[in-house]
């Protein structure tokens, strides 16, 4: 009788054996949503929409992309954190997913406790770009100039705690310089002001800056990571800033507690999508390297490592939200 009551209770709550079997072994049996916590048009959005089409073909169910921007990506991220851990609500993220909780007083989510990883989706190297009028033709000359004018050479970013901000602060520490941070509310205006000379330089995604570099509107000094988009440009590591690596890392996560077999199905579908030769070629021309993690656990560990690394940098640099 006790077993019968337990089974009846499970069935009434929608979590009976049949429902559980359908939610795992038969996953997916309905549409999946990918939540992009940023405005449409950026790399996170473009990659999510491209992969959604491919993943839909692999899984045999619609994969819909929904933008929920606001409050430095907190709106969309909090929404997914509170969603059911069933694999039907996925969060598309960039580096800032692990950074925001470090600089915001009440982020409303814990990146290590509230989420689990599915997979990396792509890497977008950061490139150091300067206004052509800046009297420094190399990274060595830039460092010398910054040391001769502590706190006077300005650099732009898309906001406090952004990947560009973190990259510049890492540069400051490794080069032993102090530069003036000028935060913007987005990447576009920051790059425009570097081009016009309102600020001297910035770390930007290769995918955004490459057209401006090729047009001669900004000068590229170094990459954070070698990229086919700028094959002859040396990396900061090669120029002496050993271990410098600040690429934008995009990926997908789901709420913690999602069944592992569901994670694996999603990871495998994304891995299949990013291995498509034509798709890879199309993105590499933009400076975006499509790439999947070997397992959900690998990407979860990456998030943990990012949180710890960026946490140290944020504390050392005193980075807080505006």
CSV table of N, CA, C and O in Angstrom, one decimal, residues 16 21 32 41 61 70 75 84 96 115 124 129 136-138 144 157 186 192 197 202 215 233-234 246 284 294 297:
chain,number,residue,atom,x,y,z
A,16,UNK,N,5.9,10.5,-12.6
A,16,UNK,CA,5.8,9.1,-12.5
A,16,UNK,C,6.8,8.4,-13.3
A,16,UNK,O,7.6,9.1,-14.1
A,21,UNK,N,10.8,8.5,-17.6
A,21,UNK,CA,11.4,7.8,-18.8
A,21,UNK,C,11.4,8.7,-20.0
A,21,UNK,O,12.4,8.8,-20.8
A,32,UNK,N,13.1,22.9,-27.8
A,32,UNK,CA,14.2,23.4,-26.8
A,32,UNK,C,14.3,24.9,-27.0
A,32,UNK,O,14.3,25.3,-28.2
A,41,UNK,N,22.4,40.2,-32.5
A,41,UNK,CA,23.4,40.7,-33.4
A,41,UNK,C,24.9,40.5,-33.0
A,41,UNK,O,25.8,40.6,-33.8
A,61,UNK,N,13.9,18.0,-33.2
A,61,UNK,CA,12.9,18.8,-32.5
A,61,UNK,C,13.3,20.3,-32.8
A,61,UNK,O,14.5,20.6,-33.0
A,70,UNK,N,19.4,42.5,-20.7
A,70,UNK,CA,19.1,43.4,-19.6
A,70,UNK,C,20.0,43.2,-18.4
A,70,UNK,O,20.4,42.1,-18.1
A,75,UNK,N,19.2,39.4,-16.5
A,75,UNK,CA,17.8,39.0,-16.7
A,75,UNK,C,17.7,37.6,-17.3
A,75,UNK,O,17.0,36.8,-16.8
A,84,UNK,N,13.3,24.7,-15.1
A,84,UNK,CA,13.4,23.3,-14.8
A,84,UNK,C,14.7,22.7,-15.3
A,84,UNK,O,15.2,23.0,-16.4
A,96,UNK,N,31.7,36.6,-19.6
A,96,UNK,CA,31.1,37.5,-18.6
A,96,UNK,C,30.1,36.7,-17.7
A,96,UNK,O,29.8,37.1,-16.6
A,115,UNK,N,24.3,26.1,-12.2
A,115,UNK,CA,24.4,25.7,-13.6
A,115,UNK,C,25.4,24.5,-13.8
A,115,UNK,O,26.2,24.3,-12.9
A,124,UNK,N,36.8,33.2,-29.6
A,124,UNK,CA,37.0,34.5,-30.4
A,124,UNK,C,38.1,35.2,-29.7
A,124,UNK,O,38.0,35.8,-28.7
A,129,UNK,N,44.1,46.7,-30.3
A,129,UNK,CA,44.1,47.7,-31.3
A,129,UNK,C,44.3,49.0,-30.8
A,129,UNK,O,43.8,49.4,-29.7
A,136,UNK,N,53.4,54.7,-30.9
A,136,UNK,CA,53.9,53.4,-30.4
A,136,UNK,C,53.6,52.4,-31.5
A,136,UNK,O,52.5,52.0,-31.7
A,137,UNK,N,54.7,51.9,-32.2
A,137,UNK,CA,54.5,51.1,-33.4
A,137,UNK,C,54.5,49.6,-33.0
A,137,UNK,O,54.3,48.7,-33.9
A,138,UNK,N,54.8,49.3,-31.7
A,138,UNK,CA,54.9,47.9,-31.3
A,138,UNK,C,54.4,47.8,-29.9
A,138,UNK,O,54.3,48.8,-29.2
A,144,UNK,N,56.6,50.9,-23.1
A,144,UNK,CA,57.5,52.0,-22.7
A,144,UNK,C,56.8,53.3,-22.6
A,144,UNK,O,57.1,54.1,-21.7
A,157,UNK,N,36.6,50.0,-23.1
A,157,UNK,CA,36.1,48.7,-23.0
A,157,UNK,C,34.6,48.8,-23.1
A,157,UNK,O,34.0,49.9,-23.0
A,186,UNK,N,28.7,49.6,-24.4
A,186,UNK,CA,28.7,48.7,-25.5
A,186,UNK,C,30.0,48.7,-26.2
A,186,UNK,O,30.8,49.7,-26.1
A,192,UNK,N,34.5,52.9,-32.0
A,192,UNK,CA,34.4,54.2,-32.7
A,192,UNK,C,35.3,55.2,-32.1
A,192,UNK,O,36.0,56.0,-32.8
A,197,UNK,N,40.2,58.5,-32.0
A,197,UNK,CA,41.3,59.0,-31.1
A,197,UNK,C,40.8,59.6,-29.8
A,197,UNK,O,41.6,60.1,-29.1
A,202,UNK,N,42.2,49.6,-27.2
A,202,UNK,CA,41.3,48.7,-26.5
A,202,UNK,C,41.6,47.3,-26.9
A,202,UNK,O,42.3,47.0,-27.9
A,215,UNK,N,41.0,48.0,-43.0
A,215,UNK,CA,40.8,49.3,-43.6
A,215,UNK,C,41.7,50.4,-43.1
A,215,UNK,O,41.7,51.6,-43.6
A,233,UNK,N,49.9,38.3,-37.4
A,233,UNK,CA,50.0,39.1,-36.1
A,233,UNK,C,50.5,38.2,-35.0
A,233,UNK,O,49.9,37.2,-34.7
A,234,UNK,N,51.5,38.6,-34.3
A,234,UNK,CA,52.1,37.8,-33.2
A,234,UNK,C,51.2,37.9,-32.0
A,234,UNK,O,50.4,38.8,-31.8
A,246,UNK,N,43.3,35.6,-23.3
A,246,UNK,CA,42.1,36.2,-22.9
A,246,UNK,C,41.0,36.2,-24.1
A,246,UNK,O,40.4,37.2,-24.4
A,284,UNK,N,35.4,31.0,-39.4
A,284,UNK,CA,36.8,31.3,-39.3
A,284,UNK,C,37.2,32.6,-40.0
A,284,UNK,O,38.1,33.3,-39.6
A,294,UNK,N,35.1,18.3,-25.1
A,294,UNK,CA,35.1,16.8,-25.2
A,294,UNK,C,33.9,16.2,-24.4
A,294,UNK,O,33.5,15.1,-24.8
A,297,UNK,N,31.4,17.6,-18.6
A,297,UNK,CA,32.3,17.9,-17.5
A,297,UNK,C,33.5,18.8,-17.8
A,297,UNK,O,33.9,19.6,-16.9
